[in-house]
């Protein structure tokens, strides 16, 4: 199985676009340093400015519904930039984590403390167009000693074709939280997200308090005023992560808190092919699909993308499923993680070594 972001081929712009508003392909701005996809994607036709819109004007805040302020983007060369323009008209996304070979080799060899800053690519699932490049920023001591519960800031850059370089779309703040039973706010993994301007609060998400959904992971998303719950994400019963990631897709449902109707889903995709399974068995190379209903507001879509990244840290960043111990020449496999009241408890089996193998919990 392959995804649109991996198959789409580069195509030239068709049609005649007025000189005053077009951005030639050869003048496309470079993406932020560190953004590498190794893929060709389809270049969409450039949109023309809307009648009566002055190019380069500052964003305007309009009240779209109670408790949610939506920022209207500005226009640069006919392309919408700023605000929620990076998700406008998009409700299906593909998120791929960058694979770190050195980190994977160190973890597999028993040096589990070595952890690089995570990087992600976000694509439009339908067209394969790159939307965001997300890069973690965190302190090395906290990251190496406390992963994946460490404090981190995730900077999401708008990398759509024609957008100026280093255009910060969102900033996601992930505070330090322990892997323990979720009894209060301090124990609940969470994030708070703002737009790139730093002044517009997108929303937040955290594990449900108390008990984190008991035996099924549950996260609550709140709006820009951090008051109203706008969505609830519910995961599978009990077993999350570990070697089961290699065998099956792991699905999380996104429900409306008022009607309890489904408004979307998040799917942690199983790796395809032997190469993909090997990468995920020894390191972090996660792939997610996010699909939302067409009537979900842009602010909630942006908050869902941030929540998906938080979920990767909570459930799928606890270390490689297969590890070797060169000292006693043993192999340890993390079969799955039990989820109970917000706490993940790994279930291991060991082969060889001084202990002679067996099941551990």
mmCIF file of C-alpha atoms in Angstrom:
data_model
loop_
_atom_site.group_PDB
_atom_site.id
_atom_site.type_symbol
_atom_site.label_atom_id
_atom_site.label_comp_id
_atom_site.label_asym_id
_atom_site.label_seq_id
_atom_site.Cartn_x
_atom_site.Cartn_y
_atom_site.Cartn_z
ATOM 1 C CA UNK A 1 0.000 0.000 0.000
ATOM 2 C CA UNK A 2 1.227 3.467 -0.781
ATOM 3 C CA UNK A 3 -0.004 6.959 -0.104
ATOM 4 C CA UNK A 4 -0.675 9.957 -2.329
ATOM 5 C CA UNK A 5 2.273 11.846 -0.820
ATOM 6 C CA UNK A 6 4.571 9.091 -2.070
ATOM 7 C CA UNK A 7 3.134 8.619 -5.574
ATOM 8 C CA UNK A 8 2.093 12.060 -6.836
ATOM 9 C CA UNK A 9 4.288 13.303 -9.699
ATOM 10 C CA UNK A 10 5.313 16.915 -10.244
ATOM 11 C CA UNK A 11 3.294 18.650 -12.948
ATOM 12 C CA UNK A 12 3.711 22.081 -14.499
ATOM 13 C CA UNK A 13 1.107 24.806 -14.069
ATOM 14 C CA UNK A 14 -1.490 24.869 -16.839
ATOM 15 C CA UNK A 15 -3.331 27.842 -18.249
ATOM 16 C CA UNK A 16 -2.525 31.507 -18.396
ATOM 17 C CA UNK A 17 -2.334 33.400 -15.113
ATOM 18 C CA UNK A 18 -2.230 37.218 -15.020
ATOM 19 C CA UNK A 19 1.298 38.503 -14.471
ATOM 20 C CA UNK A 20 0.246 40.775 -11.648
ATOM 21 C CA UNK A 21 -0.926 37.918 -9.472
ATOM 22 C CA UNK A 22 0.964 34.813 -10.540
ATOM 23 C CA UNK A 23 3.923 33.299 -8.758
ATOM 24 C CA UNK A 24 6.151 31.487 -11.311
ATOM 25 C CA UNK A 25 7.201 27.971 -10.413
ATOM 26 C CA UNK A 26 10.877 28.822 -10.716
ATOM 27 C CA UNK A 27 10.475 31.511 -8.044
ATOM 28 C CA UNK A 28 9.007 29.157 -5.454
ATOM 29 C CA UNK A 29 10.512 29.809 -2.048
ATOM 30 C CA UNK A 30 12.685 27.176 -0.339
ATOM 31 C CA UNK A 31 11.347 25.286 2.659
ATOM 32 C CA UNK A 32 12.825 25.603 6.184
ATOM 33 C CA UNK A 33 16.174 23.980 6.882
ATOM 34 C CA UNK A 34 15.817 20.281 7.703
ATOM 35 C CA UNK A 35 12.682 19.766 5.536
ATOM 36 C CA UNK A 36 13.385 16.699 3.415
ATOM 37 C CA UNK A 37 10.689 14.584 1.839
ATOM 38 C CA UNK A 38 12.412 12.950 -1.089
ATOM 39 C CA UNK A 39 9.052 12.961 -2.839
ATOM 40 C CA UNK A 40 7.527 14.731 -5.792
ATOM 41 C CA UNK A 41 4.130 16.261 -5.297
ATOM 42 C CA UNK A 42 1.573 17.827 -7.574
ATOM 43 C CA UNK A 43 1.671 21.629 -7.787
ATOM 44 C CA UNK A 44 -1.862 23.026 -7.526
ATOM 45 C CA UNK A 45 -3.006 25.901 -9.709
ATOM 46 C CA UNK A 46 -2.546 29.253 -7.990
ATOM 47 C CA UNK A 47 -5.668 30.964 -6.733
ATOM 48 C CA UNK A 48 -6.460 34.538 -7.789
ATOM 49 C CA UNK A 49 -7.189 37.293 -5.237
ATOM 50 C CA UNK A 50 -10.797 37.617 -4.242
ATOM 51 C CA UNK A 51 -12.623 40.740 -5.436
ATOM 52 C CA UNK A 52 -12.170 43.644 -3.093
ATOM 53 C CA UNK A 53 -9.283 42.035 -1.180
ATOM 54 C CA UNK A 54 -6.126 44.118 -0.855
ATOM 55 C CA UNK A 55 -2.998 41.989 -1.139
ATOM 56 C CA UNK A 56 -0.772 41.934 1.914
ATOM 57 C CA UNK A 57 -3.425 43.244 4.305
ATOM 58 C CA UNK A 58 -3.218 42.270 7.975
ATOM 59 C CA UNK A 59 -5.360 39.377 9.209
ATOM 60 C CA UNK A 60 -8.867 40.221 10.384
ATOM 61 C CA UNK A 61 -10.490 38.451 13.335
ATOM 62 C CA UNK A 62 -14.137 37.525 12.862
ATOM 63 C CA UNK A 63 -16.445 35.827 15.339
ATOM 64 C CA UNK A 64 -17.643 32.683 13.534
ATOM 65 C CA UNK A 65 -19.355 30.903 16.413
ATOM 66 C CA UNK A 66 -19.472 31.359 20.196
ATOM 67 C CA UNK A 67 -16.104 30.802 21.836
ATOM 68 C CA UNK A 68 -14.031 30.533 18.647
ATOM 69 C CA UNK A 69 -12.265 33.427 16.934
ATOM 70 C CA UNK A 70 -11.179 32.609 13.389
ATOM 71 C CA UNK A 71 -8.344 34.558 11.784
ATOM 72 C CA UNK A 72 -8.784 35.376 8.107
ATOM 73 C CA UNK A 73 -5.556 34.956 6.100
ATOM 74 C CA UNK A 74 -3.838 37.665 4.083
ATOM 75 C CA UNK A 75 -3.018 37.301 0.397
ATOM 76 C CA UNK A 76 0.466 37.342 -1.092
ATOM 77 C CA UNK A 77 0.675 37.009 -4.848
ATOM 78 C CA UNK A 78 -2.826 35.492 -4.868
ATOM 79 C CA UNK A 79 -1.893 32.796 -2.305
ATOM 80 C CA UNK A 80 -3.576 32.776 1.090
ATOM 81 C CA UNK A 81 -0.975 33.031 3.849
ATOM 82 C CA UNK A 82 -1.368 33.171 7.624
ATOM 83 C CA UNK A 83 -4.314 32.359 9.840
ATOM 84 C CA UNK A 84 -5.784 28.927 9.151
ATOM 85 C CA UNK A 85 -5.055 29.065 5.414
ATOM 86 C CA UNK A 86 -2.945 25.889 5.609
ATOM 87 C CA UNK A 87 -6.059 23.812 6.462
ATOM 88 C CA UNK A 88 -8.745 25.702 4.548
ATOM 89 C CA UNK A 89 -10.596 23.338 2.243
ATOM 90 C CA UNK A 90 -8.662 20.339 3.588
ATOM 91 C CA UNK A 91 -10.077 17.678 5.854
ATOM 92 C CA UNK A 92 -7.846 14.662 5.112
ATOM 93 C CA UNK A 93 -4.169 14.582 6.057
ATOM 94 C CA UNK A 94 -1.224 12.203 5.983
ATOM 95 C CA UNK A 95 1.404 12.621 8.726
ATOM 96 C CA UNK A 96 4.794 10.900 8.388
ATOM 97 C CA UNK A 97 7.568 10.893 10.971
ATOM 98 C CA UNK A 98 11.186 11.166 9.854
ATOM 99 C CA UNK A 99 13.298 8.075 10.523
ATOM 100 C CA UNK A 100 16.539 8.630 12.483
ATOM 101 C CA UNK A 101 18.959 5.813 11.643
ATOM 102 C CA UNK A 102 21.503 6.685 14.365
ATOM 103 C CA UNK A 103 18.801 6.811 17.037
ATOM 104 C CA UNK A 104 17.371 3.477 15.875
ATOM 105 C CA UNK A 105 20.790 1.778 15.891
ATOM 106 C CA UNK A 106 21.580 3.093 19.383
ATOM 107 C CA UNK A 107 18.204 2.057 20.821
ATOM 108 C CA UNK A 108 18.392 -1.394 19.271
ATOM 109 C CA UNK A 109 21.872 -1.886 20.737
ATOM 110 C CA UNK A 110 20.636 -1.097 24.232
ATOM 111 C CA UNK A 111 21.396 2.658 24.402
ATOM 112 C CA UNK A 112 17.777 3.609 24.850
ATOM 113 C CA UNK A 113 18.506 7.059 26.247
ATOM 114 C CA UNK A 114 19.609 8.474 22.875
ATOM 115 C CA UNK A 115 16.742 10.446 21.374
ATOM 116 C CA UNK A 116 16.780 12.980 18.544
ATOM 117 C CA UNK A 117 14.287 15.798 18.131
ATOM 118 C CA UNK A 118 11.270 14.532 16.204
ATOM 119 C CA UNK A 119 10.403 15.774 12.725
ATOM 120 C CA UNK A 120 7.173 15.261 10.804
ATOM 121 C CA UNK A 121 5.816 15.969 7.317
ATOM 122 C CA UNK A 122 2.110 16.736 6.908
ATOM 123 C CA UNK A 123 0.502 16.250 3.480
ATOM 124 C CA UNK A 124 -2.910 16.730 1.941
ATOM 125 C CA UNK A 125 -4.084 13.114 1.695
ATOM 126 C CA UNK A 126 -6.037 13.726 -1.544
ATOM 127 C CA UNK A 127 -3.472 15.662 -3.582
ATOM 128 C CA UNK A 128 -0.179 14.741 -1.907
ATOM 129 C CA UNK A 129 0.689 18.442 -1.556
ATOM 130 C CA UNK A 130 3.047 19.187 1.383
ATOM 131 C CA UNK A 131 1.278 21.329 3.984
ATOM 132 C CA UNK A 132 3.438 21.493 7.113
ATOM 133 C CA UNK A 133 6.917 20.594 8.277
ATOM 134 C CA UNK A 134 6.978 20.076 12.062
ATOM 135 C CA UNK A 135 10.213 20.164 14.054
ATOM 136 C CA UNK A 136 10.600 19.538 17.769
ATOM 137 C CA UNK A 137 12.650 21.860 19.958
ATOM 138 C CA UNK A 138 13.630 20.487 23.390
ATOM 139 C CA UNK A 139 16.489 20.291 25.874
ATOM 140 C CA UNK A 140 18.800 17.336 25.375
ATOM 141 C CA UNK A 141 18.992 16.389 29.080
ATOM 142 C CA UNK A 142 15.233 16.261 29.598
ATOM 143 C CA UNK A 143 14.726 14.535 26.254
ATOM 144 C CA UNK A 144 17.312 11.802 26.870
ATOM 145 C CA UNK A 145 16.307 11.156 30.484
ATOM 146 C CA UNK A 146 12.530 11.583 30.363
ATOM 147 C CA UNK A 147 11.375 10.713 26.824
ATOM 148 C CA UNK A 148 8.631 10.663 25.693
ATOM 149 C CA UNK A 149 7.238 12.637 28.638
ATOM 150 C CA UNK A 150 9.717 15.518 28.290
ATOM 151 C CA UNK A 151 8.919 19.188 27.749
ATOM 152 C CA UNK A 152 8.942 20.098 24.072
ATOM 153 C CA UNK A 153 7.879 22.800 21.633
ATOM 154 C CA UNK A 154 6.745 21.709 18.179
ATOM 155 C CA UNK A 155 7.121 24.367 15.498
ATOM 156 C CA UNK A 156 4.909 23.734 12.447
ATOM 157 C CA UNK A 157 6.054 25.584 9.306
ATOM 158 C CA UNK A 158 3.803 26.252 6.325
ATOM 159 C CA UNK A 159 5.597 24.630 3.365
ATOM 160 C CA UNK A 160 2.944 24.922 0.680
ATOM 161 C CA UNK A 161 4.390 25.868 -2.725
ATOM 162 C CA UNK A 162 4.698 29.641 -3.002
ATOM 163 C CA UNK A 163 4.613 30.366 0.747
ATOM 164 C CA UNK A 164 7.562 32.493 2.006
ATOM 165 C CA UNK A 165 10.287 30.453 3.751
ATOM 166 C CA UNK A 166 10.231 29.953 7.523
ATOM 167 C CA UNK A 167 6.525 30.828 7.699
ATOM 168 C CA UNK A 168 5.498 29.578 11.140
ATOM 169 C CA UNK A 169 1.928 28.268 10.997
ATOM 170 C CA UNK A 170 1.528 26.886 14.543
ATOM 171 C CA UNK A 171 3.453 26.535 17.778
ATOM 172 C CA UNK A 172 2.557 23.536 19.946
ATOM 173 C CA UNK A 173 3.656 23.550 23.584
ATOM 174 C CA UNK A 174 3.909 20.125 25.267
ATOM 175 C CA UNK A 175 4.720 20.338 28.996
ATOM 176 C CA UNK A 176 6.434 17.603 31.020
ATOM 177 C CA UNK A 177 4.053 14.977 32.349
ATOM 178 C CA UNK A 178 4.710 11.633 34.079
ATOM 179 C CA UNK A 179 3.516 8.261 32.805
ATOM 180 C CA UNK A 180 1.183 7.622 35.713
ATOM 181 C CA UNK A 181 -2.490 7.256 36.556
ATOM 182 C CA UNK A 182 -4.297 10.416 35.462
ATOM 183 C CA UNK A 183 -5.757 11.741 38.686
ATOM 184 C CA UNK A 184 -5.403 15.510 38.111
ATOM 185 C CA UNK A 185 -4.339 18.077 35.549
ATOM 186 C CA UNK A 186 -0.662 17.816 36.507
ATOM 187 C CA UNK A 187 -0.678 14.095 35.606
ATOM 188 C CA UNK A 188 -2.482 14.515 32.276
ATOM 189 C CA UNK A 189 -0.480 14.699 29.040
ATOM 190 C CA UNK A 190 -1.604 17.782 27.142
ATOM 191 C CA UNK A 191 -0.735 20.474 24.634
ATOM 192 C CA UNK A 192 -1.575 24.136 24.078
ATOM 193 C CA UNK A 193 -1.354 25.535 20.575
ATOM 194 C CA UNK A 194 -1.191 29.018 19.079
ATOM 195 C CA UNK A 195 -0.971 30.215 15.504
ATOM 196 C CA UNK A 196 2.347 31.396 14.119
ATOM 197 C CA UNK A 197 1.598 35.013 15.100
ATOM 198 C CA UNK A 198 1.816 33.927 18.755
ATOM 199 C CA UNK A 199 -1.310 35.921 19.610
ATOM 200 C CA UNK A 200 -4.122 33.670 18.378
ATOM 201 C CA UNK A 201 -4.889 30.755 20.674
ATOM 202 C CA UNK A 202 -5.939 27.727 18.599
ATOM 203 C CA UNK A 203 -6.913 25.381 21.407
ATOM 204 C CA UNK A 204 -5.669 22.585 23.623
ATOM 205 C CA UNK A 205 -6.050 18.881 24.354
ATOM 206 C CA UNK A 206 -5.360 16.640 27.328
ATOM 207 C CA UNK A 207 -6.109 13.195 28.665
ATOM 208 C CA UNK A 208 -9.492 12.970 30.300
ATOM 209 C CA UNK A 209 -9.391 13.780 34.021
ATOM 210 C CA UNK A 210 -9.785 11.683 36.090
ATOM 211 C CA UNK A 211 -8.632 8.228 34.962
ATOM 212 C CA UNK A 212 -7.859 9.074 31.326
ATOM 213 C CA UNK A 213 -10.769 7.049 29.975
ATOM 214 C CA UNK A 214 -10.126 3.982 32.198
ATOM 215 C CA UNK A 215 -9.176 1.114 29.838
ATOM 216 C CA UNK A 216 -9.620 3.044 26.561
ATOM 217 C CA UNK A 217 -7.428 6.117 25.966
ATOM 218 C CA UNK A 218 -9.476 9.285 25.868
ATOM 219 C CA UNK A 219 -8.443 12.867 25.125
ATOM 220 C CA UNK A 220 -10.560 16.022 25.282
ATOM 221 C CA UNK A 221 -10.015 18.957 22.913
ATOM 222 C CA UNK A 222 -10.953 22.492 23.929
ATOM 223 C CA UNK A 223 -11.561 25.633 21.894
ATOM 224 C CA UNK A 224 -9.528 28.831 21.685
ATOM 225 C CA UNK A 225 -10.961 30.133 24.951
ATOM 226 C CA UNK A 226 -10.005 26.861 26.701
ATOM 227 C CA UNK A 227 -13.557 26.556 27.960
ATOM 228 C CA UNK A 228 -15.754 24.476 25.670
ATOM 229 C CA UNK A 229 -14.883 20.869 24.809
ATOM 230 C CA UNK A 230 -15.055 20.680 21.008
ATOM 231 C CA UNK A 231 -14.097 17.037 20.368
ATOM 232 C CA UNK A 232 -13.299 13.790 22.163
ATOM 233 C CA UNK A 233 -10.750 11.270 20.861
ATOM 234 C CA UNK A 234 -11.219 7.681 22.001
ATOM 235 C CA UNK A 235 -8.731 4.886 21.361
ATOM 236 C CA UNK A 236 -8.849 1.068 21.360
ATOM 237 C CA UNK A 237 -9.484 -1.076 24.409
ATOM 238 C CA UNK A 238 -6.444 -1.810 26.591
ATOM 239 C CA UNK A 239 -3.677 -2.622 24.087
ATOM 240 C CA UNK A 240 -1.755 0.219 22.422
ATOM 241 C CA UNK A 241 1.679 0.245 20.784
ATOM 242 C CA UNK A 242 4.412 -2.370 20.883
ATOM 243 C CA UNK A 243 4.790 -5.086 18.272
ATOM 244 C CA UNK A 244 1.080 -4.960 17.445
ATOM 245 C CA UNK A 245 1.865 -1.729 15.559
ATOM 246 C CA UNK A 246 3.572 -3.898 12.928
ATOM 247 C CA UNK A 247 0.556 -6.141 12.396
ATOM 248 C CA UNK A 248 -2.535 -3.938 12.346
ATOM 249 C CA UNK A 249 -3.809 -0.392 12.022
ATOM 250 C CA UNK A 250 -4.637 1.276 15.338
ATOM 251 C CA UNK A 251 -7.763 3.410 15.116
ATOM 252 C CA UNK A 252 -8.897 6.339 17.263
ATOM 253 C CA UNK A 253 -12.405 7.746 16.875
ATOM 254 C CA UNK A 254 -13.097 11.501 16.973
ATOM 255 C CA UNK A 255 -16.559 12.306 18.339
ATOM 256 C CA UNK A 256 -18.589 15.443 18.909
ATOM 257 C CA UNK A 257 -19.025 15.852 22.701
ATOM 258 C CA UNK A 258 -22.625 17.112 22.409
ATOM 259 C CA UNK A 259 -24.128 14.692 19.922
ATOM 260 C CA UNK A 260 -21.613 11.849 20.476
ATOM 261 C CA UNK A 261 -21.626 11.418 16.699
ATOM 262 C CA UNK A 262 -18.421 10.605 14.854
ATOM 263 C CA UNK A 263 -16.794 13.607 13.169
ATOM 264 C CA UNK A 264 -13.572 11.909 12.123
ATOM 265 C CA UNK A 265 -10.878 9.351 12.850
ATOM 266 C CA UNK A 266 -7.146 9.050 13.412
ATOM 267 C CA UNK A 267 -5.457 5.897 12.135
ATOM 268 C CA UNK A 268 -1.953 4.797 13.106
ATOM 269 C CA UNK A 269 -1.031 2.886 9.953
ATOM 270 C CA UNK A 270 0.830 -0.390 10.085
ATOM 271 C CA UNK A 271 4.095 -0.251 8.110
ATOM 272 C CA UNK A 272 4.077 -1.574 4.544
ATOM 273 C CA UNK A 273 6.660 -4.036 3.280
ATOM 274 C CA UNK A 274 9.637 -5.598 5.027
ATOM 275 C CA UNK A 275 11.636 -2.361 4.931
ATOM 276 C CA UNK A 276 8.860 -0.407 6.623
ATOM 277 C CA UNK A 277 8.326 -3.064 9.274
ATOM 278 C CA UNK A 278 12.049 -3.228 10.015
ATOM 279 C CA UNK A 279 12.310 0.556 10.453
ATOM 280 C CA UNK A 280 9.387 0.637 12.855
ATOM 281 C CA UNK A 281 10.589 -2.437 14.748
ATOM 282 C CA UNK A 282 13.952 -0.858 15.583
ATOM 283 C CA UNK A 283 13.059 2.847 15.649
ATOM 284 C CA UNK A 284 10.399 5.523 15.261
ATOM 285 C CA UNK A 285 8.909 5.790 11.780
ATOM 286 C CA UNK A 286 5.212 6.334 12.402
ATOM 287 C CA UNK A 287 2.573 7.127 9.789
ATOM 288 C CA UNK A 288 -0.867 8.541 10.598
ATOM 289 C CA UNK A 289 -3.985 9.406 8.646
ATOM 290 C CA UNK A 290 -6.380 12.080 9.912
ATOM 291 C CA UNK A 291 -9.845 12.312 8.360
ATOM 292 C CA UNK A 292 -12.456 14.815 9.518
ATOM 293 C CA UNK A 293 -15.983 15.720 8.448
ATOM 294 C CA UNK A 294 -16.379 18.612 6.012
ATOM 295 C CA UNK A 295 -18.363 20.688 8.529
ATOM 296 C CA UNK A 296 -15.532 20.764 11.099
ATOM 297 C CA UNK A 297 -14.239 24.332 11.523
ATOM 298 C CA UNK A 298 -10.682 25.258 10.501
ATOM 299 C CA UNK A 299 -9.700 26.002 14.114
ATOM 300 C CA UNK A 300 -10.740 22.508 15.201
ATOM 301 C CA UNK A 301 -8.874 20.975 12.252
ATOM 302 C CA UNK A 302 -5.654 22.742 13.287
ATOM 303 C CA UNK A 303 -6.177 21.629 16.888
ATOM 304 C CA UNK A 304 -6.705 18.037 15.711
ATOM 305 C CA UNK A 305 -3.363 18.056 13.860
ATOM 306 C CA UNK A 306 -1.643 19.243 17.043
ATOM 307 C CA UNK A 307 -3.457 16.561 19.059
ATOM 308 C CA UNK A 308 -2.369 13.848 16.622
ATOM 309 C CA UNK A 309 1.270 14.830 17.221
ATOM 310 C CA UNK A 310 0.707 14.743 20.991
ATOM 311 C CA UNK A 311 -0.784 11.245 20.659
ATOM 312 C CA UNK A 312 2.356 10.043 18.906
ATOM 313 C CA UNK A 313 4.397 11.072 21.956
ATOM 314 C CA UNK A 314 1.949 9.526 24.416
ATOM 315 C CA UNK A 315 1.367 6.132 22.786
ATOM 316 C CA UNK A 316 4.082 5.410 20.212
ATOM 317 C CA UNK A 317 7.339 7.024 21.363
ATOM 318 C CA UNK A 318 8.215 4.775 24.295
ATOM 319 C CA UNK A 319 11.137 3.144 22.474
ATOM 320 C CA UNK A 320 11.654 0.581 19.745
ATOM 321 C CA UNK A 321 9.649 -2.674 20.141
ATOM 322 C CA UNK A 322 12.769 -4.824 19.647
ATOM 323 C CA UNK A 323 15.987 -4.267 21.625
ATOM 324 C CA UNK A 324 19.227 -6.193 21.953
ATOM 325 C CA UNK A 325 21.422 -6.252 25.033
ATOM 326 C CA UNK A 326 25.047 -6.748 23.934
ATOM 327 C CA UNK A 327 26.179 -7.341 27.529
ATOM 328 C CA UNK A 328 24.228 -10.542 28.212
ATOM 329 C CA UNK A 329 23.386 -11.178 24.531
ATOM 330 C CA UNK A 330 19.642 -11.125 25.069
ATOM 331 C CA UNK A 331 16.789 -9.865 22.927
ATOM 332 C CA UNK A 332 13.800 -8.110 24.467
ATOM 333 C CA UNK A 333 10.506 -7.569 22.645
ATOM 334 C CA UNK A 334 7.774 -5.181 23.733
ATOM 335 C CA UNK A 335 4.698 -7.143 22.708
ATOM 336 C CA UNK A 336 2.179 -4.414 23.590
ATOM 337 C CA UNK A 337 1.397 -1.717 26.149
ATOM 338 C CA UNK A 338 -1.460 -2.138 28.608
ATOM 339 C CA UNK A 339 -3.444 1.087 29.022
ATOM 340 C CA UNK A 340 -5.010 1.596 32.422
ATOM 341 C CA UNK A 341 -6.390 4.902 33.761
ATOM 342 C CA UNK A 342 -3.908 7.004 31.797
ATOM 343 C CA UNK A 343 -0.830 4.864 32.476
ATOM 344 C CA UNK A 344 0.993 2.702 29.918
ATOM 345 C CA UNK A 345 2.461 -0.562 31.213
ATOM 346 C CA UNK A 346 4.726 -2.406 28.720
ATOM 347 C CA UNK A 347 4.523 -6.185 28.422
ATOM 348 C CA UNK A 348 7.891 -7.717 27.485
ATOM 349 C CA UNK A 349 9.219 -11.086 26.513
ATOM 350 C CA UNK A 350 12.951 -11.865 26.588
ATOM 351 C CA UNK A 351 14.976 -14.429 24.690
ATOM 352 C CA UNK A 352 18.439 -15.600 25.685
ATOM 353 C CA UNK A 353 20.734 -13.873 28.164
ATOM 354 C CA UNK A 354 21.472 -14.695 31.776
ATOM 355 C CA UNK A 355 17.784 -14.911 32.668
ATOM 356 C CA UNK A 356 17.114 -17.587 30.099
ATOM 357 C CA UNK A 357 14.152 -15.810 28.566
ATOM 358 C CA UNK A 358 10.505 -15.644 29.521
ATOM 359 C CA UNK A 359 7.613 -13.231 29.895
ATOM 360 C CA UNK A 360 7.944 -10.023 31.902
ATOM 361 C CA UNK A 361 5.570 -7.243 32.787
#
